[in-house]
Coordinates of C-alpha atoms in Angstrom, one line a residue:
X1 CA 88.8 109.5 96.8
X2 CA 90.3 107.0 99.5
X3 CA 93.1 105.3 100.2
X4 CA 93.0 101.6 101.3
X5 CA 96.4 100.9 103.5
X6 CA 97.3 97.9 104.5
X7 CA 100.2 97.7 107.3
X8 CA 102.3 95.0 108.0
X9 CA 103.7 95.4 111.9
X10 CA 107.6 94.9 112.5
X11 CA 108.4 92.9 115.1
X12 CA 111.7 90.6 116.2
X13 CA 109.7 87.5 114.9
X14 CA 108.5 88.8 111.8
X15 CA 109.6 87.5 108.3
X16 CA 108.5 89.5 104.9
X17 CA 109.8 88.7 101.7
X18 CA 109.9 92.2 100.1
X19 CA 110.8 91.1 96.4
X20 CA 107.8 88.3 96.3
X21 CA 105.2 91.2 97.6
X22 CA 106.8 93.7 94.9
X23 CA 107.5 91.6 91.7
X24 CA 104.0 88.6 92.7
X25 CA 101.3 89.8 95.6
X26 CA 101.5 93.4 94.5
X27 CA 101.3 92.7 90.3
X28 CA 98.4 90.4 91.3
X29 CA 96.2 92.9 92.7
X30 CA 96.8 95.3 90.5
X31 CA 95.4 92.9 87.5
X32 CA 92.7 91.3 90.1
X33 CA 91.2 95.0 90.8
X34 CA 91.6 96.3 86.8
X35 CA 90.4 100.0 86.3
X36 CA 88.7 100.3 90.1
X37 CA 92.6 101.0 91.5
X38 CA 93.3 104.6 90.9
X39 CA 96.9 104.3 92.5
X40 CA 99.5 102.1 94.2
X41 CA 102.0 103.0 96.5
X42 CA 104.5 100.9 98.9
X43 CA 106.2 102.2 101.8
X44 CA 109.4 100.4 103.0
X45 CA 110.0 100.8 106.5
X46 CA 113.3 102.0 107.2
X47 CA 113.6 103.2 110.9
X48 CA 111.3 105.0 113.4
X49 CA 111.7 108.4 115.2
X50 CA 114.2 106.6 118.0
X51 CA 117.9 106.6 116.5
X52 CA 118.4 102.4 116.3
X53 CA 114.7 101.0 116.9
X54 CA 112.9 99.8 113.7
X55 CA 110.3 101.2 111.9
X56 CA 106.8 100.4 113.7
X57 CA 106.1 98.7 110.2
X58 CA 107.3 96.7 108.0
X59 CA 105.9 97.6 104.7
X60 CA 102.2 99.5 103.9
X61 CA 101.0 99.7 100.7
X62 CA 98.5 102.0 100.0
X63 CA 96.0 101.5 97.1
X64 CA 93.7 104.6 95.9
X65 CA 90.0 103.8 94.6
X66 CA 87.1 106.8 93.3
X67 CA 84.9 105.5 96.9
X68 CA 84.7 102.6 99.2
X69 CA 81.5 100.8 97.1
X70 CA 84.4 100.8 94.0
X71 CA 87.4 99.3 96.6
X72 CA 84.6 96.7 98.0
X73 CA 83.0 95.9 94.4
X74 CA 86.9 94.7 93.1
X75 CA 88.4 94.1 95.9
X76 CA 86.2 91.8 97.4
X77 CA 86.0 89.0 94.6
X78 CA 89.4 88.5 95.4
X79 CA 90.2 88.9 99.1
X80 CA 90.3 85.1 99.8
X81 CA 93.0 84.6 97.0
X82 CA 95.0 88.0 98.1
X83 CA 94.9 86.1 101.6
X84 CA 95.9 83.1 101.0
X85 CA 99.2 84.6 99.0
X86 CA 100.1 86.1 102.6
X87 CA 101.9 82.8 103.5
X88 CA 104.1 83.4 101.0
X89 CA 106.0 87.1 101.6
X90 CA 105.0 87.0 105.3
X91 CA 104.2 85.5 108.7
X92 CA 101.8 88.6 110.0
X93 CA 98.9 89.5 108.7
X94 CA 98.7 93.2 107.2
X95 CA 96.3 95.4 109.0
X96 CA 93.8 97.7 107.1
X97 CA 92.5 101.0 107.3
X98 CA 90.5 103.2 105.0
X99 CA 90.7 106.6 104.8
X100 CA 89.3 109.4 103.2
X101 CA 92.4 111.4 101.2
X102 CA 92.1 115.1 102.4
X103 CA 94.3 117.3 100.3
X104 CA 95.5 120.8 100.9

């Protein structure tokens, strides 16, 4: 299995719109990428290790597929419309990384 995360940076500048990208962008992908997604999870950034500094991000949500042919197969259909919603929860594009879920 892997997990898809997508992180969206905190910064002084940055603006997201955390109802929009739970209650719209999120609900979007989950019907645009149908039986493929395996999971869904959002982190909230709340604070980092240094008492009073934010958390490094924002927000990373983390979607779970069987394999990365199965994330790039439904995902990638839709990747031009999932990027055009950014402009409307955010003014930083979300970084990705794939990784392989190792569990213990």
């Amino acid at each position: 299995m892997i997990k898809v995360s997508v992180m969206y940076p905190n910064g002084k500048d940055v603006k997201f719109n955390t109802e929009y990208y739970k209650t719209k962008h999120l609900p979007m992908i989950v019907d645009a990428l149908g039986s493929a997604l395996k999971g869904l999870e959002l982190d909230l950034g709340i604070a980092s290790r240094v008492p009073g500094e934010p958390a490094p991000y924002v927000a990373i949500a983390h979607l779970k597929f069987d394999d990365i042919a199965s994330f790039k197969a439904s995902f990638g259909p839709h990747s031009e419309n999932f990027a055009a919603d950014v402009k409307n929860y955010s003014n930083v594009q979300g970084k990705l990384q794939i990784s392989e879920l190792v569990t213990f």
